[in-house]
Coordinates of C-alpha atoms in Angstrom, one line a residue:
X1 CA 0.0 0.0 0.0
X2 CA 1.7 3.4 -1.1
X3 CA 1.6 6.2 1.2
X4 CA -0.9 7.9 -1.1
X5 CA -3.3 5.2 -0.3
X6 CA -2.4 4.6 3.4
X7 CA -3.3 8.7 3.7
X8 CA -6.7 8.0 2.3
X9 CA -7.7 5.0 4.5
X10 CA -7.3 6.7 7.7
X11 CA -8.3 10.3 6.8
X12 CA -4.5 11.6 7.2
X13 CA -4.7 15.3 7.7
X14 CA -2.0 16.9 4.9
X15 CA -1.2 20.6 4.4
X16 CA -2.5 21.9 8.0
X17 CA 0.4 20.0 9.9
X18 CA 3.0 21.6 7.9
X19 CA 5.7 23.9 10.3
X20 CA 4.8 21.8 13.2
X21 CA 7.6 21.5 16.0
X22 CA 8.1 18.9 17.9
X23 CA 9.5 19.2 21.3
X24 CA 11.8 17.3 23.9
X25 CA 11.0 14.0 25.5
X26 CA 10.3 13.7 28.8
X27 CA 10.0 10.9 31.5
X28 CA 9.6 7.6 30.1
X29 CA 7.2 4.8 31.9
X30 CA 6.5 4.8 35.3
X31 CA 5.0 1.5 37.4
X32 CA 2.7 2.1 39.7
X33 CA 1.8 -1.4 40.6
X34 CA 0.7 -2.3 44.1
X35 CA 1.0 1.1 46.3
X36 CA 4.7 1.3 45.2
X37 CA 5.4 4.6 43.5
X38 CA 8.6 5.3 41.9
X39 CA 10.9 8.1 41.2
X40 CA 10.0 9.4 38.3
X41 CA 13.3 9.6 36.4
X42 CA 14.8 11.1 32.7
X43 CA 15.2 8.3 30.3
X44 CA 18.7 7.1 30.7
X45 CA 21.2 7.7 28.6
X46 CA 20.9 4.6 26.6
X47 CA 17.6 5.1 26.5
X48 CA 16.6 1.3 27.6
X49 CA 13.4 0.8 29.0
X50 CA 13.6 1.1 33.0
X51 CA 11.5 -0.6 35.6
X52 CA 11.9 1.3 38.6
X53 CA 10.5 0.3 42.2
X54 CA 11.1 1.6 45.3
X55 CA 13.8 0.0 47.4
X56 CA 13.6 -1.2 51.0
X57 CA 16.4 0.9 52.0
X58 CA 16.0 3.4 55.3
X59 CA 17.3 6.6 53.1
X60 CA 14.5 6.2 50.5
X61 CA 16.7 5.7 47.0
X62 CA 15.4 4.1 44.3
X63 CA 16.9 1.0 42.8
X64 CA 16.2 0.4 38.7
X65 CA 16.8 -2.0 36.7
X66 CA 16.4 -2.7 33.1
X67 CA 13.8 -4.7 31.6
X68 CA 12.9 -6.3 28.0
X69 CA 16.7 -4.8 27.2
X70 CA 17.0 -5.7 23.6
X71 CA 19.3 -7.4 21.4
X72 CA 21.4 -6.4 18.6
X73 CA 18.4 -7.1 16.3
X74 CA 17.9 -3.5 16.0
X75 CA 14.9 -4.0 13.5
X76 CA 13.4 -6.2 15.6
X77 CA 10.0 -6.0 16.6
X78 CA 9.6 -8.9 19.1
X79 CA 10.9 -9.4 22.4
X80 CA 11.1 -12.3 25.0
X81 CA 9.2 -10.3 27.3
X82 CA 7.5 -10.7 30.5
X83 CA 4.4 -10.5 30.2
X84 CA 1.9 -12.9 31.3
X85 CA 1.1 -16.2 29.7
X86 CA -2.3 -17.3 29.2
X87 CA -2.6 -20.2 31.9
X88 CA -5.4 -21.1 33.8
X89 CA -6.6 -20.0 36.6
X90 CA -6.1 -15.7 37.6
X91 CA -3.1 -14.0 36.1
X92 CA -2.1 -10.3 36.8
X93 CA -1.6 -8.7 33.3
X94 CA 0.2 -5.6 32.3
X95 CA -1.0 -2.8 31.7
X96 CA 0.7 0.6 29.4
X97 CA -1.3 3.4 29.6
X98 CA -0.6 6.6 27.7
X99 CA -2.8 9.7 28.3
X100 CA -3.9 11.3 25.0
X101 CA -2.6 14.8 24.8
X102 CA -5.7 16.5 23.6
X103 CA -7.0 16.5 26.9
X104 CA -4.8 17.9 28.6
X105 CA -5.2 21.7 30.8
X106 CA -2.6 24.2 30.8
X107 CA -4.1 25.6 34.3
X108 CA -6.3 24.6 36.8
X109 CA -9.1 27.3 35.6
X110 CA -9.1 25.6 32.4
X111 CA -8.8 22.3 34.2
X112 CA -12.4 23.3 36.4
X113 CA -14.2 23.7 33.4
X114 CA -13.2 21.3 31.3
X115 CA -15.9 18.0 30.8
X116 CA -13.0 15.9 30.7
X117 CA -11.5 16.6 34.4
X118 CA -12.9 16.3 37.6
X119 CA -12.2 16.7 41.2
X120 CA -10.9 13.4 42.4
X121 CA -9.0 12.0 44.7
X122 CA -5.8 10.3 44.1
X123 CA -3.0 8.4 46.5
X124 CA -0.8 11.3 47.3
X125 CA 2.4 9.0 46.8
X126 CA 1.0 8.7 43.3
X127 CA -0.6 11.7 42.9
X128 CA 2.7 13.4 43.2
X129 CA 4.5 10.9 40.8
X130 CA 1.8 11.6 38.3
X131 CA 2.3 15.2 38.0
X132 CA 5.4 15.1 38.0
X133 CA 5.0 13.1 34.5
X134 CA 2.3 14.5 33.4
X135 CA 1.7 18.0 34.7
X136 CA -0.9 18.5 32.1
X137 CA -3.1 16.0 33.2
X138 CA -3.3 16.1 37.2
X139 CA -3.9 19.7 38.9
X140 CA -4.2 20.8 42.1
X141 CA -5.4 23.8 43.9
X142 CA -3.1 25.4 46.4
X143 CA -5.6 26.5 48.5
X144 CA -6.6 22.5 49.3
X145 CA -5.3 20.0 51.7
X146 CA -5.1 16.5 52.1
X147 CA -8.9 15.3 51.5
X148 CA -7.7 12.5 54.0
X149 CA -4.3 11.4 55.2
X150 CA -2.5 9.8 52.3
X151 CA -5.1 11.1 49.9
X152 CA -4.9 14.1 47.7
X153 CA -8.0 16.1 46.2
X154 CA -6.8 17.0 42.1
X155 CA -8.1 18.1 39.2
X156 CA -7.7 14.9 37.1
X157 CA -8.4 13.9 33.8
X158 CA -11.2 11.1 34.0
X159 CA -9.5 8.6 32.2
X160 CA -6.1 9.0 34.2
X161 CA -8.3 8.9 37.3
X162 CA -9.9 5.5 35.9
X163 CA -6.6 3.8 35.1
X164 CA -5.4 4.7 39.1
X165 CA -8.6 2.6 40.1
X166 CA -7.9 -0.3 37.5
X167 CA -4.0 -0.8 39.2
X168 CA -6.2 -0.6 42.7
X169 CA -8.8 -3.3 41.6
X170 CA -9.1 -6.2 43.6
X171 CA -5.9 -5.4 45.8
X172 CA -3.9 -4.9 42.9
X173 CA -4.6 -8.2 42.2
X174 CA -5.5 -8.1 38.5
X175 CA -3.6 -5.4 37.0
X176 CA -0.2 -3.9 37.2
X177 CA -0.4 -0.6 35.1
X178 CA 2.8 1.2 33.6
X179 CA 2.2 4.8 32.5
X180 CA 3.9 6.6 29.5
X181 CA 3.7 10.0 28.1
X182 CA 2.3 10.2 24.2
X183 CA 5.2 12.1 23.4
X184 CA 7.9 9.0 24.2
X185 CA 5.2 6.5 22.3
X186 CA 5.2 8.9 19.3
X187 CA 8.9 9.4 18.8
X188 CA 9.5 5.7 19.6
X189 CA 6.8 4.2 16.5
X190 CA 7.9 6.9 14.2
X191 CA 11.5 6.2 14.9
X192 CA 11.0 2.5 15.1
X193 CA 12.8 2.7 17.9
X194 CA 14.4 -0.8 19.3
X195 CA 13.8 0.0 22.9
X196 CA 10.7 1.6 22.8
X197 CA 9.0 -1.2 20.7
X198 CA 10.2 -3.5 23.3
X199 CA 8.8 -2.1 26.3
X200 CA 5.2 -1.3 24.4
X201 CA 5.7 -5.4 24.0
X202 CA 6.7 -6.1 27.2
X203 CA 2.5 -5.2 28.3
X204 CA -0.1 -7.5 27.5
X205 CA -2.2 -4.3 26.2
X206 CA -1.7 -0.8 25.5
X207 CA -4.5 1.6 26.6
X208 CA -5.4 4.1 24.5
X209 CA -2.2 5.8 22.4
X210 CA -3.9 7.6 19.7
X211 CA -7.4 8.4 18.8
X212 CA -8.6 7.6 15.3
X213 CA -12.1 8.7 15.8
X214 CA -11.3 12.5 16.3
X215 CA -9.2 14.7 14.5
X216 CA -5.8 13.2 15.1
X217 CA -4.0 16.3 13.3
X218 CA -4.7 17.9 16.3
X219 CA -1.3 20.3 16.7
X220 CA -1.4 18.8 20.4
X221 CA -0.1 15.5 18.9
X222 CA 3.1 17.3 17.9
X223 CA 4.2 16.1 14.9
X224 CA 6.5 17.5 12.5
X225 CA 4.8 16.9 9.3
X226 CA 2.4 15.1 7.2
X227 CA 4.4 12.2 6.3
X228 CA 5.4 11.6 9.8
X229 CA 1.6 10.8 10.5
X230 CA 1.8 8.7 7.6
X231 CA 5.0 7.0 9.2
X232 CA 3.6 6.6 12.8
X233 CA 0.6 5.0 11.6
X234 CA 2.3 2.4 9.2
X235 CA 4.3 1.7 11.7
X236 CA 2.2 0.8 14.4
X237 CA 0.5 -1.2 12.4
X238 CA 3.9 -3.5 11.7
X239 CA 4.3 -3.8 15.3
X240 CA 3.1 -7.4 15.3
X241 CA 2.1 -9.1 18.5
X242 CA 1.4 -5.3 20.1
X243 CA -2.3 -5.5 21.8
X244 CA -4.4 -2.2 22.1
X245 CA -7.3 -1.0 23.9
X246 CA -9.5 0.4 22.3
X247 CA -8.3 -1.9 19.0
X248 CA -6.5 0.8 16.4
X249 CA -8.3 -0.7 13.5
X250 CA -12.1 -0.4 15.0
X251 CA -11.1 3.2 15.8
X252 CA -10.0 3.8 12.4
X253 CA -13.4 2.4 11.7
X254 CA -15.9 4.4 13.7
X255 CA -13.9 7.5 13.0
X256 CA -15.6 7.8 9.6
X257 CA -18.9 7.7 11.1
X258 CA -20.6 6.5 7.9
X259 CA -19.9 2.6 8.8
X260 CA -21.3 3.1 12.5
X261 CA -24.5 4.6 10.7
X262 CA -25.5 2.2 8.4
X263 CA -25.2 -0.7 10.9
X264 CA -27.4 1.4 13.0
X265 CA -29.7 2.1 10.3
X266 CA -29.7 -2.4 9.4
X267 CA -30.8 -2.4 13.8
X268 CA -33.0 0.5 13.4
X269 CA -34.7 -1.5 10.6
X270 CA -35.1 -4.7 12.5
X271 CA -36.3 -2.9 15.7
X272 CA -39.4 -0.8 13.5
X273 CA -37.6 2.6 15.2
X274 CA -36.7 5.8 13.4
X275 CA -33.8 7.4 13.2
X276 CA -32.7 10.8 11.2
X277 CA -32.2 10.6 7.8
X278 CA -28.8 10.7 7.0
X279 CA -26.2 10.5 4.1
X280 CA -23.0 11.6 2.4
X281 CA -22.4 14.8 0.8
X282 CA -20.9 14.3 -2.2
X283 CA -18.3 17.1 -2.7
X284 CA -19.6 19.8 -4.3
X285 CA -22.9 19.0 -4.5
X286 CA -25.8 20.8 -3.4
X287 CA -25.9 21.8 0.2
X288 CA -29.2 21.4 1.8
X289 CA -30.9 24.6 3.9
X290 CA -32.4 22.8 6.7
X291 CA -30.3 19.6 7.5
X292 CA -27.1 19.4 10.0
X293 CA -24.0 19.0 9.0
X294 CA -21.7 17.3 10.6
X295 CA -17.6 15.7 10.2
X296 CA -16.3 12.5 10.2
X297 CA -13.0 12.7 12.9
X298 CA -14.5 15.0 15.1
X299 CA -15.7 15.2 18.8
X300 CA -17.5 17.3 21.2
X301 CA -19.6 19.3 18.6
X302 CA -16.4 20.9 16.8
X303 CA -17.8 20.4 13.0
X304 CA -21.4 20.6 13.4
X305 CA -23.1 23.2 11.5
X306 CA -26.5 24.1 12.2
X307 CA -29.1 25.5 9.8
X308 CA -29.2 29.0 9.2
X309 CA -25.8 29.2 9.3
X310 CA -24.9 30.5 5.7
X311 CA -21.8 31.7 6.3
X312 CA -20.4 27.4 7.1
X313 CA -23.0 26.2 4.5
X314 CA -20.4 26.4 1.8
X315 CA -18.1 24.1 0.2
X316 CA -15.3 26.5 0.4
X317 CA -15.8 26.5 4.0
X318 CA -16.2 22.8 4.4
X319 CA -13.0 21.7 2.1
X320 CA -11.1 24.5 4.6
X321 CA -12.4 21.8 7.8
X322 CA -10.8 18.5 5.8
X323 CA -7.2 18.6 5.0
X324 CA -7.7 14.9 4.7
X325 CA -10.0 11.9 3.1
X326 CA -12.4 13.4 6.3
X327 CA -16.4 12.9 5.3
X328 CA -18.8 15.4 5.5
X329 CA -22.7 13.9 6.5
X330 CA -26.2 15.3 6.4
X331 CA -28.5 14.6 9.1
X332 CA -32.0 15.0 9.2
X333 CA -32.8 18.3 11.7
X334 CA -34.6 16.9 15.1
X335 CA -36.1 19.6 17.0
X336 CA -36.1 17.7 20.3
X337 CA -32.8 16.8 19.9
X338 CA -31.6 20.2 19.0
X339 CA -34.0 22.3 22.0
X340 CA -34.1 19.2 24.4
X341 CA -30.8 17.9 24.5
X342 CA -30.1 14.1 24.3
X343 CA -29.5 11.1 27.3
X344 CA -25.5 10.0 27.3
X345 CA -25.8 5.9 28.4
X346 CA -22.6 4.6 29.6
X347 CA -22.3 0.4 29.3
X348 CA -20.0 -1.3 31.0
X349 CA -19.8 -5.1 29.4
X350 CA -23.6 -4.1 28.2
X351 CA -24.9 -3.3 31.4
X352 CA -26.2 0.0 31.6
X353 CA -24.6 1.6 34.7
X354 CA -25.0 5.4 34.4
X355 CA -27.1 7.8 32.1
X356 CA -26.8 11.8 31.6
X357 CA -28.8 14.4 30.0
X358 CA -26.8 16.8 28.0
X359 CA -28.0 19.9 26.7
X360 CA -25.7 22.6 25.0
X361 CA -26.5 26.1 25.8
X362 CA -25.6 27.4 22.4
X363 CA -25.8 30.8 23.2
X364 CA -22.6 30.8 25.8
X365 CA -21.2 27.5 24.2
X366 CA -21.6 25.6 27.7
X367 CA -22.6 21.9 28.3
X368 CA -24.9 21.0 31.0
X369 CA -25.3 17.4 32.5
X370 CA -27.3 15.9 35.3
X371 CA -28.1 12.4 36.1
X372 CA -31.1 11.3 35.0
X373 CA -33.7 10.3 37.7
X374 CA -36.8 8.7 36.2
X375 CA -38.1 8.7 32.5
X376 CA -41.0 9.6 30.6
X377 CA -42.9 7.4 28.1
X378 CA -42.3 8.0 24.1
X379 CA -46.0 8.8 24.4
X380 CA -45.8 10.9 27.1
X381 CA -42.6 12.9 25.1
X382 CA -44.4 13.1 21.8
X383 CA -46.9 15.4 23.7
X384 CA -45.2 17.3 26.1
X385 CA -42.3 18.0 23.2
X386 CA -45.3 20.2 21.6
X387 CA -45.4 22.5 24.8
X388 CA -43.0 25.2 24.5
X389 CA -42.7 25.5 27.9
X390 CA -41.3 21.9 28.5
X391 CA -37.4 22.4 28.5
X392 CA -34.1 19.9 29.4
X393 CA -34.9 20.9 33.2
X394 CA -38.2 18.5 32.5
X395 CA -36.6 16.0 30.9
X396 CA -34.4 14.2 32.9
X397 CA -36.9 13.9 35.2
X398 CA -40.4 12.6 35.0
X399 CA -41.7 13.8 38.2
X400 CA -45.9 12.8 37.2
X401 CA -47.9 10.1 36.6
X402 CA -47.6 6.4 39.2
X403 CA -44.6 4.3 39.7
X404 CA -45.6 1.4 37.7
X405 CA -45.8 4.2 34.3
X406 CA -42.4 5.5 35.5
X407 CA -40.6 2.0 35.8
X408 CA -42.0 1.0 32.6
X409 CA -40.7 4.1 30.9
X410 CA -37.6 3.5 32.3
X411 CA -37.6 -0.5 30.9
X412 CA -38.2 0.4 27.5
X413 CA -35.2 3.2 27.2
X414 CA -32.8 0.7 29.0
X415 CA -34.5 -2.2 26.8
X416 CA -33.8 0.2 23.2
X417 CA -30.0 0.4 24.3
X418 CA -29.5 -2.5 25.3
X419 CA -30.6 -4.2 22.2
X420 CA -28.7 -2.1 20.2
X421 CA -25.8 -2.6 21.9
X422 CA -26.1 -6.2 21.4
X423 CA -26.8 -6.1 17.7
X424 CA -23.9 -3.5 17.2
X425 CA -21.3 -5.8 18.8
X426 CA -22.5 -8.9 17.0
X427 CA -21.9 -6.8 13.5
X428 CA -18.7 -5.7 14.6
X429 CA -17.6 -8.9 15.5
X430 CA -18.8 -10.0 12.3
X431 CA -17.3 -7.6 10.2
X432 CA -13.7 -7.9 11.9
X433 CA -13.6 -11.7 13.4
X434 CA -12.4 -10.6 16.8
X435 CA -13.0 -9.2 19.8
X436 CA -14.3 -5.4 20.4
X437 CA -14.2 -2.7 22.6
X438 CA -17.5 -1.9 22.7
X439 CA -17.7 -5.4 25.0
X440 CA -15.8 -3.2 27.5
X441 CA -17.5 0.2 27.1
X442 CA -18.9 2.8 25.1
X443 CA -21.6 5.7 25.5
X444 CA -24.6 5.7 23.2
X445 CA -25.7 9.3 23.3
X446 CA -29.4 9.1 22.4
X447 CA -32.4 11.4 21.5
X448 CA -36.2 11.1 20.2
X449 CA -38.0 11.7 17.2
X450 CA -40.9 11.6 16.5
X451 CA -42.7 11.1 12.5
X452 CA -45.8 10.4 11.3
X453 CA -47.1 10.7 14.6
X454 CA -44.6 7.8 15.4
X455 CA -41.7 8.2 18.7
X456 CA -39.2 6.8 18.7
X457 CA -35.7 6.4 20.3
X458 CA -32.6 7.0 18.0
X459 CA -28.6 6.8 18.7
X460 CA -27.2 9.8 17.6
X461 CA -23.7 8.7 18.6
X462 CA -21.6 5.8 19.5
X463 CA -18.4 7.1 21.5
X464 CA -15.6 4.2 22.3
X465 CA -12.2 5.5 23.2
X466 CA -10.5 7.7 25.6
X467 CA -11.4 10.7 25.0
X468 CA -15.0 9.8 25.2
X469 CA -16.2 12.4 28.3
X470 CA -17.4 10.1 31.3
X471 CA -19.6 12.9 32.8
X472 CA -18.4 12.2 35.9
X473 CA -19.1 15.4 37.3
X474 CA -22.7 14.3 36.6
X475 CA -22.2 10.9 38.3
X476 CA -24.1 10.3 41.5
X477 CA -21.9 10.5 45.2
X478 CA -20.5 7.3 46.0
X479 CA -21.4 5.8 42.1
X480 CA -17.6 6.2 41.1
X481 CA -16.0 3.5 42.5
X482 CA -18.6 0.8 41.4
X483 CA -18.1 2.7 37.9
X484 CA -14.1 2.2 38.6
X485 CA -14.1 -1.5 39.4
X486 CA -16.8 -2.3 36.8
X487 CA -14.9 -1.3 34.2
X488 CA -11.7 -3.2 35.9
X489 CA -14.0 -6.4 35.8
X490 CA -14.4 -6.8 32.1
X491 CA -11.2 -4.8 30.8
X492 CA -9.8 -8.0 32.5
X493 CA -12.2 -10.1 31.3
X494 CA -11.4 -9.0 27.4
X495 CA -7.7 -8.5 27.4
X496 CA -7.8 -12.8 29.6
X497 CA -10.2 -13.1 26.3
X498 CA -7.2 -11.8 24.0
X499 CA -4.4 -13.9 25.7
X500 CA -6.6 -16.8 25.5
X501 CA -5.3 -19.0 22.2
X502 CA -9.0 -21.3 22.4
X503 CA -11.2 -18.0 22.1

């Protein structure tokens, strides 16, 4: 496959990454495993891969050694690692994780009121170690003390947060999780670098890495140039033997959006529900007035364009927003969706453990999220959506009518998600032959329509990687760590799954 052709597959981004500067490495993985927190060091001068635990030794030093050191094979991409073997009984896998860098804060007043953080607290042994390596990621306020001795309350990102809880779970009995910074796991697949490769296979799986399902030209992803994205991903695909979480290919997948929505459309279908009609824009043809327009690799709202907005409704405008093969959809305008927001469902191995409402107050560009309490009936929606006075603060929580009507409203939304979930994994693993991530989690985000007199449910969104926004700040008191060790329960059950040659 030429580089030409590569670029097209994943929606490389091309002229816009041009003059990029990279910057300096910094600290390279850090093991966290089991309450011992290490000195975070600089990568040593021969740049092998370091384990480093904390000695037994009254002063406090550190002692490292090296681990998966590699031979003079330099283009090698296996190593006689150490990670677990697939034998029966519980093992304790490893675990790399690498914190994307477009969700990282530059200050804590950024941090506050960004979706992606949230006020959590951390091991202060670790907590220290992790800002240390990634000051970008972990926060705290000056003005706070210890929430409770060996505690500390920081402004985290959620997903750095969750990975703390998954080297906690069960004692630290199932997990020992590494930590390394995106810019070390960039520079070492570009560079093909011996060492690097080594230690990425020394882990039974790496979680997260890079995001194919949002614009991955993102400047925060440093790289130099177009061709060094083309590199990266070329490479990491040669790394043979290297296990990811989410999976790299069903991210490349759902990043175009257009594969997601005509499985949806095939469930949909077989369900009798209604969803939005939807399709391609071809380029340069005729751009409807009253549809929504909306990106392939993109998150969080950043290339959606509403009707009425004249001024985006243009292709010079939308061949500015794709430097790449990126897709540009048309989606069917939903009032309700648009004036009433939408629910976020979060499933954990298809069990639905937490739902939002979302609603985005356009007119100050804020996002507004509060767990949802009871439900209404699609019956009971498709009149009160004709009241002008019904608004988001009505929706998330069905406050009339008897118990019985409210449980039964809340069956049949929990019974519509579920049973899409269930028919989306078995396509995936259709389409691919292996095992997915949505297994593990995902959010469906999730609105109503209503045509022909008809409501129905619809998923607007499936969101599957790590920089999916948990909404923890929305998540009930006391909910998190039952979130936490849920998630823990079937990432080990999947990556056991991976490791398992009879599966």
């Amino acid at each position: 496959m030429s580089d030409q052709e590569l670029a097209l597959e994943l929606g490389i981004r091309a002229e816009a990454l041009d003059g990029l500067e990279s910057t300096g490495e910094i600290s390279d993985v850090m093991d966290v495993d089991d309450g011992q927190v290490p000195t975070v060091h600089e990568p040593p001068m021969d740049n092998q891969y370091v384990d480093v635990t904390m000695a037994n030794q009254p002063n406090g030093d550190v002692r490292a050694g090296t681990l998966g050191t590699h031979s003079s094979r330099a283009g090698s991409i296996f190593s006689a690692s150490s990670r677990s073997s697939h034998t029966p009984g519980r093992v304790k896998f490893k675990l790399l994780y690498i914190p994307d860098p477009t969700r990282q804060c530059n200050t804590l007043l950024e941090a506050k009121k960004d979706l992606g953080f949230s006020l959590r607290s951390i091991p202060t042994a670790l907590s220290d170690k992790l800002i240390a390596l990634f000051p970008n990621h972990v926060l705290i306020d000056g003005r706070m003390t210890q929430w409770k001795d060996g505690w500390t309350l920081t402004y985290v990102t959620e997903w750095l947060w969750l990975m703390t809880c998954v080297s906690r779970f069960d004692k630290g009995n199932r997990f020992e999780v590494n930590y390394m910074t995106w810019r070390r796991f960039k520079t070492g697949v570009v560079k093909f670098d011996a060492e690097i490769v080594d230690s990425l296979l020394c882990h039974d799986c790496v979680i997260g890495g890079i995001d194919y399902t949002i614009d991955y030209g993102n400047p925060l992803y440093e790289w130099s140039n177009a061709s060094e994205i083309i590199t990266f991903s070329k490479n990491l695909r040669s790394i043979r033997g290297l296990a990811m979480w989410p999976p790299t290919k069903q991210l490349e997948r759902a990043g175009f959006k257009f594969h997601l929505l005509v499985d949806l459309t095939l469930i949909n279908d077989r369900q009798h529900a209604i969803r939005p009609a939807t399709c391609l824009l071809p380029l340069n043809s005729p751009i409807p007035d009253d549809t929504v327009l909306k990106r392939s690799h993109s998150d969080c709202g950043a290339h959606v364009i509403m009707p009425g907005d004249a001024k985006r409704r243009t292709w010079s405008y939308l061949r500015s927003q794709t430097p790449g093969n990126e897709l540009w959809l048309s989606q069917e305008y939903v009032d309700t969706l648009s004036r009433l927001g939408e629910w976020r469902a979060f499933l954990l191995g298809g069990e639905i453990i937490h739902v939002v409402h979302t609603y985005r107050d356009r007119s100050k560009g804020e996002w507004h999220g509060r767990e949802v309490l009871s439900y209404w009936s699609l019956e009971e929606l498709k009149e009160l959506a004709q009241d002008p006075e019904f608004t988001p603060d009505h929706l998330y929580k069905a406050d009339e009518g008897l118990l019985s009507e409210r449980n039964q409203a809340a069956e049949a939304f929990y019974t519509f998600v579920k049973d899409t979930w269930a028919e989306l994994v078995r396509m995936e693993k259709a389409e691919g032959g292996t095992l997915v991530s949505l297994s593990v989690f995902c959010r469906f985000d999730i609105g109503f329509i209503v045509r022909n007199n008809q409501p129905s449910y619809f998923v607007n969104e499936v969101e599957r990687s790590l920089t999916t926004s948990l909404w923890i700040q929305a998540m009930p008191e006391g909910h998190h760590s039952v979130f936490a060790n849920t998630f823990s329960s079937n990432l080990y059950r999947w990556v056991d799954n991976l490791k398992n040659p009879y599966i």
